[in-house]
Short mmCIF file of C-alpha atoms and ligand atoms in Angstrom, two decimals:
data_model
loop_
_atom_site.label_atom_id
_atom_site.label_comp_id
_atom_site.label_asym_id
_atom_site.label_seq_id
_atom_site.Cartn_x
_atom_site.Cartn_y
_atom_site.Cartn_z
CA MET A 1 -34.39 -19.13 4.92
CA ALA A 2 -33.14 -16.21 2.88
CA TYR A 3 -33.52 -12.93 4.74
CA ILE A 4 -32.84 -9.22 4.44
CA THR A 5 -31.06 -7.06 6.98
CA LEU A 6 -31.56 -3.30 7.23
CA ASN A 7 -28.71 -1.31 8.71
CA LYS A 8 -30.16 1.49 10.81
CA ASN A 9 -26.81 3.26 11.32
CA ASN A 10 -26.19 3.38 7.59
CA PHE A 11 -29.70 4.72 6.98
CA PHE A 12 -29.25 7.44 9.60
CA ASN A 13 -25.82 8.26 8.17
CA ASN A 14 -27.44 8.76 4.74
CA LEU A 15 -30.19 10.92 6.22
CA ASP A 16 -27.52 13.05 7.95
CA ILE A 17 -25.90 13.76 4.57
CA ILE A 18 -29.26 14.51 2.95
CA ALA A 19 -30.26 16.86 5.78
CA ARG A 20 -27.01 18.80 5.27
CA PHE A 21 -28.13 19.54 1.71
CA THR A 22 -31.81 20.25 2.47
CA LYS A 23 -30.61 22.23 5.53
CA SER A 24 -33.42 20.76 7.63
CA VAL A 25 -34.86 17.32 8.35
CA ASP A 26 -38.33 18.81 7.85
CA LYS A 27 -37.57 19.31 4.15
CA ILE A 28 -36.84 15.63 3.56
CA ALA A 29 -39.76 13.76 2.00
CA LEU A 30 -38.65 10.14 2.03
CA VAL A 31 -39.82 8.22 -1.04
CA LEU A 32 -41.25 4.91 0.18
CA LYS A 33 -42.95 3.71 -3.00
CA ASP A 34 -42.58 0.09 -4.12
CA ASN A 35 -42.21 -1.31 -0.62
CA ALA A 36 -39.61 1.36 0.20
CA TYR A 37 -37.46 0.37 -2.78
CA GLY A 38 -37.73 -3.26 -1.68
CA HIS A 39 -36.51 -2.52 1.87
CA GLY A 40 -39.92 -2.96 3.54
CA LEU A 41 -42.49 -0.17 3.74
CA VAL A 42 -43.38 -0.26 7.42
CA GLU A 43 -39.82 -1.05 8.55
CA MET A 44 -38.39 1.97 6.72
CA ALA A 45 -41.29 4.22 7.72
CA SER A 46 -40.73 3.44 11.39
CA LEU A 47 -36.96 3.99 11.11
CA ALA A 48 -37.44 7.28 9.26
CA SER A 49 -39.91 8.44 11.87
CA ALA A 50 -37.47 7.52 14.64
CA TYR A 51 -34.87 9.71 12.90
CA GLY A 52 -37.32 12.60 12.78
CA VAL A 53 -38.43 12.52 9.13
CA LYS A 54 -42.00 13.87 8.96
CA LYS A 55 -42.79 13.59 5.26
CA ALA A 56 -43.18 10.62 2.92
CA VAL A 57 -43.97 10.00 -0.74
CA VAL A 58 -45.69 6.87 -2.05
CA GLN A 59 -47.36 5.77 -5.26
CA LYS A 60 -50.79 4.67 -4.02
CA THR A 61 -53.33 5.43 -1.28
CA GLN A 62 -53.06 1.85 -0.03
CA GLU A 63 -49.39 2.42 0.79
CA ALA A 64 -50.12 5.79 2.43
CA LYS A 65 -52.69 4.19 4.77
CA LYS A 66 -50.17 1.65 6.01
CA ILE A 67 -47.74 4.34 7.19
CA GLU A 68 -50.08 7.17 8.22
CA GLN A 69 -49.13 6.91 11.89
CA TYR A 70 -45.46 7.66 11.17
CA PHE A 71 -45.73 10.94 9.25
CA ASP A 72 -47.43 14.36 9.22
CA TYR A 73 -47.55 14.52 5.44
CA ILE A 74 -47.79 11.83 2.77
CA LEU A 75 -47.80 12.62 -0.95
CA VAL A 76 -49.47 10.03 -3.18
CA LEU A 77 -47.92 10.22 -6.65
CA ALA A 78 -50.55 8.48 -8.75
CA ASP A 79 -53.93 7.62 -7.33
CA ILE A 80 -57.32 9.28 -7.13
CA PRO A 81 -59.23 8.87 -3.87
CA SER A 82 -62.70 7.37 -4.14
CA ALA A 83 -65.62 9.54 -3.08
CA HIS A 84 -66.51 7.31 -0.10
CA GLU A 85 -63.00 7.19 1.27
CA SER A 86 -62.77 8.97 4.61
CA PRO A 87 -60.53 11.96 3.93
CA SER A 88 -57.26 12.04 5.80
CA GLY A 89 -55.66 15.31 6.82
CA LYS A 90 -52.25 13.80 6.05
CA ILE A 91 -52.61 12.50 2.52
CA ARG A 92 -52.08 14.73 -0.52
CA TYR A 93 -52.93 13.57 -4.02
CA THR A 94 -51.11 14.37 -7.24
CA ILE A 95 -52.91 15.82 -10.25
CA ASN A 96 -51.05 14.27 -13.19
CA ASP A 97 -53.43 15.23 -16.00
CA ILE A 98 -55.63 18.24 -16.63
CA ASN A 99 -58.59 15.98 -17.41
CA SER A 100 -58.37 14.14 -14.11
CA ILE A 101 -59.23 17.17 -11.97
CA GLU A 102 -62.98 16.49 -12.04
CA LYS A 103 -62.39 12.98 -10.67
CA PHE A 104 -61.04 14.19 -7.30
CA PRO A 105 -63.63 14.40 -4.50
CA HIS A 106 -64.47 17.91 -3.32
CA ALA A 107 -62.05 19.23 -0.63
CA SER A 108 -59.25 16.75 -1.46
CA LEU A 109 -55.78 18.07 -0.66
CA VAL A 110 -53.91 18.11 -3.96
CA GLU A 111 -50.56 18.94 -5.49
CA LEU A 112 -50.27 19.85 -9.15
CA LYS A 113 -47.55 18.15 -11.17
CA VAL A 114 -46.24 20.16 -14.09
CA ASP A 115 -44.42 18.62 -17.04
CA THR A 116 -41.25 20.68 -17.51
CA GLY A 117 -39.65 18.36 -20.04
CA MET A 118 -39.91 14.74 -19.00
CA HIS A 119 -43.17 14.29 -20.93
CA ARG A 120 -44.36 11.48 -18.72
CA ASN A 121 -46.84 12.83 -16.14
CA GLY A 122 -48.07 16.29 -15.28
CA ILE A 123 -50.00 19.07 -16.95
CA ALA A 124 -48.36 21.11 -19.71
CA VAL A 125 -46.87 24.47 -18.71
CA GLY A 126 -49.43 26.18 -20.94
CA GLU A 127 -52.31 24.55 -19.03
CA LEU A 128 -51.55 26.20 -15.66
CA GLN A 129 -54.33 28.76 -15.73
CA GLU A 130 -56.88 26.22 -16.95
CA ALA A 131 -55.78 23.80 -14.19
CA PHE A 132 -56.11 26.44 -11.46
CA SER A 133 -59.56 27.35 -12.70
CA ARG A 134 -60.73 23.72 -12.78
CA ILE A 135 -59.21 23.05 -9.33
CA LYS A 136 -61.17 26.01 -7.98
CA GLU A 137 -64.38 24.87 -9.64
CA GLN A 138 -63.94 21.35 -8.26
CA GLY A 139 -63.40 22.77 -4.77
CA LEU A 140 -59.99 21.13 -4.26
CA VAL A 141 -57.36 22.44 -1.86
CA LEU A 142 -54.21 23.11 -3.88
CA GLU A 143 -51.16 23.02 -1.63
CA ALA A 144 -48.19 22.65 -3.95
CA VAL A 145 -46.89 22.69 -7.50
CA PHE A 146 -44.09 20.34 -8.41
CA THR A 147 -42.11 18.79 -11.24
CA HIS A 148 -39.66 15.95 -11.86
CA HIS A 149 -36.28 15.93 -13.62
CA ARG A 150 -35.63 13.53 -16.45
CA SER A 151 -31.80 13.69 -16.35
CA ALA A 152 -30.67 15.02 -12.97
CA ASP A 153 -28.19 12.13 -12.78
CA GLU A 154 -26.42 13.07 -16.01
CA LEU A 155 -23.98 15.88 -16.49
CA SER A 156 -25.62 17.95 -19.23
CA SER A 157 -27.62 21.13 -19.73
CA GLU A 158 -30.89 19.27 -19.14
CA TRP A 159 -31.09 19.85 -15.40
CA PHE A 160 -30.56 23.59 -15.96
CA TRP A 161 -33.20 24.17 -18.59
CA GLN A 162 -35.78 22.18 -16.64
CA ASN A 163 -35.02 24.38 -13.62
CA ASP A 164 -35.48 27.49 -15.77
CA ILE A 165 -38.85 26.26 -16.94
CA PHE A 166 -39.89 25.40 -13.38
CA LYS A 167 -38.83 28.87 -12.20
CA LYS A 168 -41.27 30.41 -14.69
CA VAL A 169 -43.95 27.94 -13.59
CA LYS A 170 -43.45 29.07 -9.97
CA GLU A 171 -43.82 32.73 -10.86
CA GLU A 172 -46.99 32.12 -12.83
CA ALA A 173 -48.42 29.78 -10.17
CA LEU A 174 -47.88 32.38 -7.44
CA LYS A 175 -49.76 34.98 -9.48
CA LEU A 176 -52.56 32.56 -10.25
CA ALA A 177 -52.84 31.50 -6.59
CA CYS A 178 -53.30 35.14 -5.69
CA GLY A 179 -55.85 35.70 -8.44
CA PHE A 180 -57.88 32.61 -7.52
CA GLY A 181 -57.64 33.31 -3.79
CA PHE A 182 -55.75 30.12 -2.96
CA GLY A 183 -53.58 29.82 0.16
CA ALA A 184 -49.78 29.76 0.18
CA LEU A 185 -48.25 27.29 -2.27
CA ARG A 186 -45.23 25.06 -1.74
CA PHE A 187 -42.86 24.08 -4.57
CA HIS A 188 -40.60 21.08 -5.06
CA SER A 189 -38.66 19.49 -7.90
CA ALA A 190 -35.68 17.60 -6.48
CA ASN A 191 -35.15 13.86 -6.36
CA SER A 192 -31.86 12.49 -4.96
CA ALA A 193 -29.58 13.32 -7.88
CA SER A 194 -31.10 16.76 -8.24
CA LEU A 195 -30.78 17.72 -4.57
CA PHE A 196 -27.01 17.28 -4.55
CA ARG A 197 -26.60 19.60 -7.53
CA HIS A 198 -28.04 22.47 -5.51
CA THR A 199 -25.32 24.44 -3.75
CA ASP A 200 -27.90 26.47 -1.86
CA PHE A 201 -31.13 24.49 -1.66
CA LYS A 202 -34.15 26.77 -1.28
CA GLU A 203 -37.17 24.69 -2.29
CA ASP A 204 -39.80 23.64 0.23
CA MET A 205 -38.85 19.96 0.22
CA ALA A 206 -36.89 17.30 -1.66
CA ARG A 207 -38.32 13.90 -2.63
CA ILE A 208 -35.50 11.54 -1.71
CA GLY A 209 -35.41 7.85 -2.56
CA ILE A 210 -32.24 6.13 -3.72
CA ALA A 211 -29.77 8.29 -1.77
CA ALA A 212 -31.45 7.45 1.52
CA TYR A 213 -31.07 3.76 0.70
CA GLY A 214 -27.38 4.37 -0.10
CA CYS A 215 -27.44 2.99 -3.64
CA MET A 216 -27.09 6.08 -5.81
CA THR A 217 -24.70 5.91 -8.75
CA LEU A 218 -23.72 9.18 -10.34
CA PRO A 219 -21.04 10.24 -12.80
CA ALA A 220 -17.74 11.15 -11.08
CA SER A 221 -18.29 14.89 -11.38
CA LEU A 222 -21.65 14.67 -9.57
CA HIS A 223 -20.53 12.11 -6.99
CA VAL A 224 -21.36 12.71 -3.33
CA GLU A 225 -19.19 10.96 -0.70
CA GLY A 226 -20.33 9.01 2.28
CA PHE A 227 -23.52 7.12 1.42
CA ARG A 228 -23.73 3.54 2.68
CA PRO A 229 -26.13 0.85 1.45
CA VAL A 230 -28.84 -0.01 3.97
CA LEU A 231 -29.95 -3.41 2.69
CA SER A 232 -28.19 -6.79 2.55
CA VAL A 233 -29.55 -10.13 1.34
CA TYR A 234 -28.46 -13.42 2.89
CA ALA A 235 -29.32 -16.93 1.72
CA ASN A 236 -29.04 -20.30 3.41
CA LYS A 237 -27.81 -23.61 2.11
CA ILE A 238 -30.43 -26.14 1.06
CA SER A 239 -27.99 -28.86 -0.03
CA SER A 240 -24.46 -29.42 -1.27
CA ARG A 241 -22.73 -32.01 -3.45
CA ALA A 242 -19.34 -33.03 -4.74
CA LEU A 243 -18.97 -32.69 -8.50
CA LYS A 244 -16.56 -34.58 -10.73
CA ALA A 245 -14.81 -32.65 -13.47
CA GLY A 246 -17.18 -32.49 -16.46
CA GLN A 247 -20.42 -32.56 -14.44
CA CYS A 248 -22.83 -29.69 -15.00
CA VAL A 249 -25.10 -27.70 -12.70
CA GLY A 250 -28.69 -26.47 -13.01
CA TYR A 251 -31.19 -26.03 -15.86
CA GLY A 252 -29.55 -26.45 -19.23
CA GLY A 253 -26.32 -27.59 -17.53
CA THR A 254 -24.74 -24.24 -18.36
CA PHE A 255 -21.99 -24.53 -15.75
CA GLU A 256 -19.48 -27.34 -16.22
CA ALA A 257 -16.99 -28.22 -13.45
CA LYS A 258 -13.44 -27.85 -14.78
CA GLU A 259 -12.13 -29.97 -11.92
CA ASP A 260 -13.57 -31.92 -8.98
CA CYS A 261 -15.27 -29.45 -6.64
CA VAL A 262 -18.00 -28.98 -4.05
CA VAL A 263 -20.98 -26.78 -4.84
CA ALA A 264 -24.00 -25.80 -2.77
CA ASN A 265 -27.49 -24.60 -3.50
CA TYR A 266 -29.02 -21.64 -1.65
CA ASP A 267 -32.61 -20.55 -1.06
CA PHE A 268 -32.69 -17.35 -3.10
CA GLY A 269 -33.90 -17.44 -6.72
CA TYR A 270 -35.55 -15.24 -9.32
CA GLY A 271 -38.92 -15.79 -7.61
CA ASP A 272 -37.45 -13.96 -4.62
CA GLY A 273 -35.95 -11.19 -6.73
CA PHE A 274 -32.53 -12.49 -7.81
CA LEU A 275 -32.44 -11.20 -11.39
CA ARG A 276 -32.05 -14.25 -13.61
CA ILE A 277 -29.84 -12.35 -16.02
CA CYS A 278 -27.07 -12.66 -13.40
CA SER A 279 -26.92 -16.42 -14.10
CA ASN A 280 -23.33 -17.60 -14.62
CA LYS A 281 -21.89 -14.12 -14.26
CA TYR A 282 -21.98 -12.92 -10.71
CA THR A 283 -19.49 -13.19 -7.87
CA THR A 284 -20.40 -11.99 -4.37
CA SER A 285 -18.31 -9.37 -2.58
CA SER A 286 -16.66 -12.17 -0.60
CA GLY A 287 -15.73 -14.03 -3.78
CA LYS A 288 -18.45 -16.71 -3.98
CA GLU A 289 -19.03 -17.53 -7.61
CA LEU A 290 -22.61 -18.00 -8.83
CA ILE A 291 -22.70 -21.05 -11.11
CA GLY A 292 -25.28 -22.14 -13.64
CA ARG A 293 -28.71 -20.64 -14.12
CA ILE A 294 -30.63 -19.02 -11.30
CA SER A 295 -33.79 -21.09 -10.60
CA MET A 296 -37.12 -19.83 -9.27
CA ASP A 297 -36.40 -20.50 -5.61
CA ASN A 298 -32.70 -21.22 -5.52
CA SER A 299 -29.27 -20.63 -6.98
CA SER A 300 -25.95 -22.50 -6.81
CA PHE A 301 -22.57 -21.20 -5.76
CA LEU A 302 -19.08 -22.64 -5.88
CA CYS A 303 -18.74 -22.86 -2.11
CA GLU A 304 -20.20 -24.82 0.78
CA ASP A 305 -20.88 -22.21 3.48
CA GLU A 306 -24.07 -22.65 5.53
CA GLU A 307 -25.05 -19.06 4.82
CA ILE A 308 -23.85 -16.58 2.21
CA LEU A 309 -24.20 -12.86 1.70
CA ILE A 310 -25.77 -12.52 -1.76
CA PHE A 311 -25.21 -8.75 -1.86
CA ASP A 312 -24.83 -5.78 0.45
CA ASP A 313 -24.61 -3.19 -2.30
CA ALA A 314 -27.38 -3.32 -4.90
CA SER A 315 -25.33 -1.08 -7.22
CA LYS A 316 -22.72 -3.84 -7.62
CA LEU A 317 -25.30 -6.49 -8.44
CA ALA A 318 -26.93 -3.99 -10.82
CA GLU A 319 -23.63 -3.73 -12.68
CA SER A 320 -23.50 -7.45 -13.42
CA ALA A 321 -27.17 -7.39 -14.43
CA LYS A 322 -26.58 -4.31 -16.62
CA THR A 323 -29.42 -2.53 -14.88
CA ILE A 324 -29.90 0.03 -12.10
CA SER A 325 -29.94 -0.47 -8.33
CA TYR A 326 -33.61 0.62 -8.31
CA GLU A 327 -34.58 -2.50 -10.27
CA VAL A 328 -32.44 -4.85 -8.18
CA LEU A 329 -34.01 -3.50 -4.97
CA THR A 330 -37.65 -3.30 -6.07
CA SER A 331 -37.44 -6.88 -7.36
CA LEU A 332 -37.03 -8.16 -3.80
CA LYS A 333 -40.26 -9.84 -2.73
CA ALA A 334 -42.21 -8.44 0.20
CA ASP A 335 -42.48 -11.83 1.93
CA ILE A 336 -38.74 -12.14 2.58
CA LYS A 337 -38.09 -11.61 6.29
CA ARG A 338 -36.64 -8.15 7.12
CA GLU A 339 -34.53 -7.68 10.19
CA ILE A 340 -33.42 -4.26 11.46
CA LEU A 341 -29.85 -4.16 12.79
C1 PLP B 401 -39.34 7.88 -7.47
C2 PLP B 401 -39.45 9.35 -7.45
C3 PLP B 401 -38.56 10.15 -6.72
C4 PLP B 401 -37.32 9.59 -6.03
O1 PLP B 401 -36.25 9.50 -6.93
P1 PLP B 401 -34.80 9.05 -6.43
O2 PLP B 401 -33.96 9.13 -7.65
O3 PLP B 401 -34.92 7.65 -5.93
O4 PLP B 401 -34.39 10.00 -5.34
C5 PLP B 401 -38.82 11.51 -6.64
N1 PLP B 401 -39.88 12.05 -7.28
C6 PLP B 401 -40.73 11.32 -8.02
C7 PLP B 401 -41.86 12.00 -8.70
C8 PLP B 401 -40.55 9.96 -8.14
O5 PLP B 401 -41.39 9.24 -8.91
#
């Protein structure tokens, strides 16, 4: 059966590098959304906790509940708790829209997302005062104000002007917090690519996903040395056969044997998360050539090994699929067995 291995040493190595930039493990908020970028939510939560990470970020409440025991703080990026849900002292909810404030149950712990240029989620900069007033009226506990960069991974002026806008947001938010009698506020804006552009990181935390998993690709001038991929995918042989020159493999017969050869079929297909666009154009790091179209539950390679390593660096597979490592990783199905090494 196809399976995934998670390399604990590589993960800890990545966290070491990240902690050097945040200057403290307590400022790392590990992003565990989408099944921990395909790695396995509970597996990665338990490893992170063993390392000493105390903060996590997820998309939904359901994910937060599964990992509550491992962290002191969990930020939910896009979900509104229902009124009957028993409140948890650990879970914080994101306000993504000014008109959603009235939907949060009284006394919910919340963080306010501000749109500083991405124009995806968050209240407009000009809505800060209105948001604070509605948060007060609704009786919510505002703990932080944060934003997200749209182009931290590209060398351009974008990262700088978004930081300038966020700096003004911070100043205004601090004044408003005073005026409305709120407690101390925390501020955060950095994802992986953004953190490593700070030479002297001073924010209260960084929301780190892809760097922790060791699959960050950045332009040469922003490159940070030393990250190692955590996840590898292995597949096992279902069957093999000898082909005569001219015989074709798989749906549509898109691979034709140039000479007599032996090919084998392995138990990892697009239904498991092997992006079908890689069909006929992927070679593994150990030189096994993918042949023909990827099927739902299997794929064929020009080799006859019992077991093959499909990939141990999602960035490389992403290159052949002309996509990003995030998509390769989050495509991996949750029911594939995960083994921690
Ligand atoms: C996914 C996400 C992150 C993590 O981004 P990486 O590039 O993987 O570090 C951080 N913040 C928010 C709001 C996100 O949605």
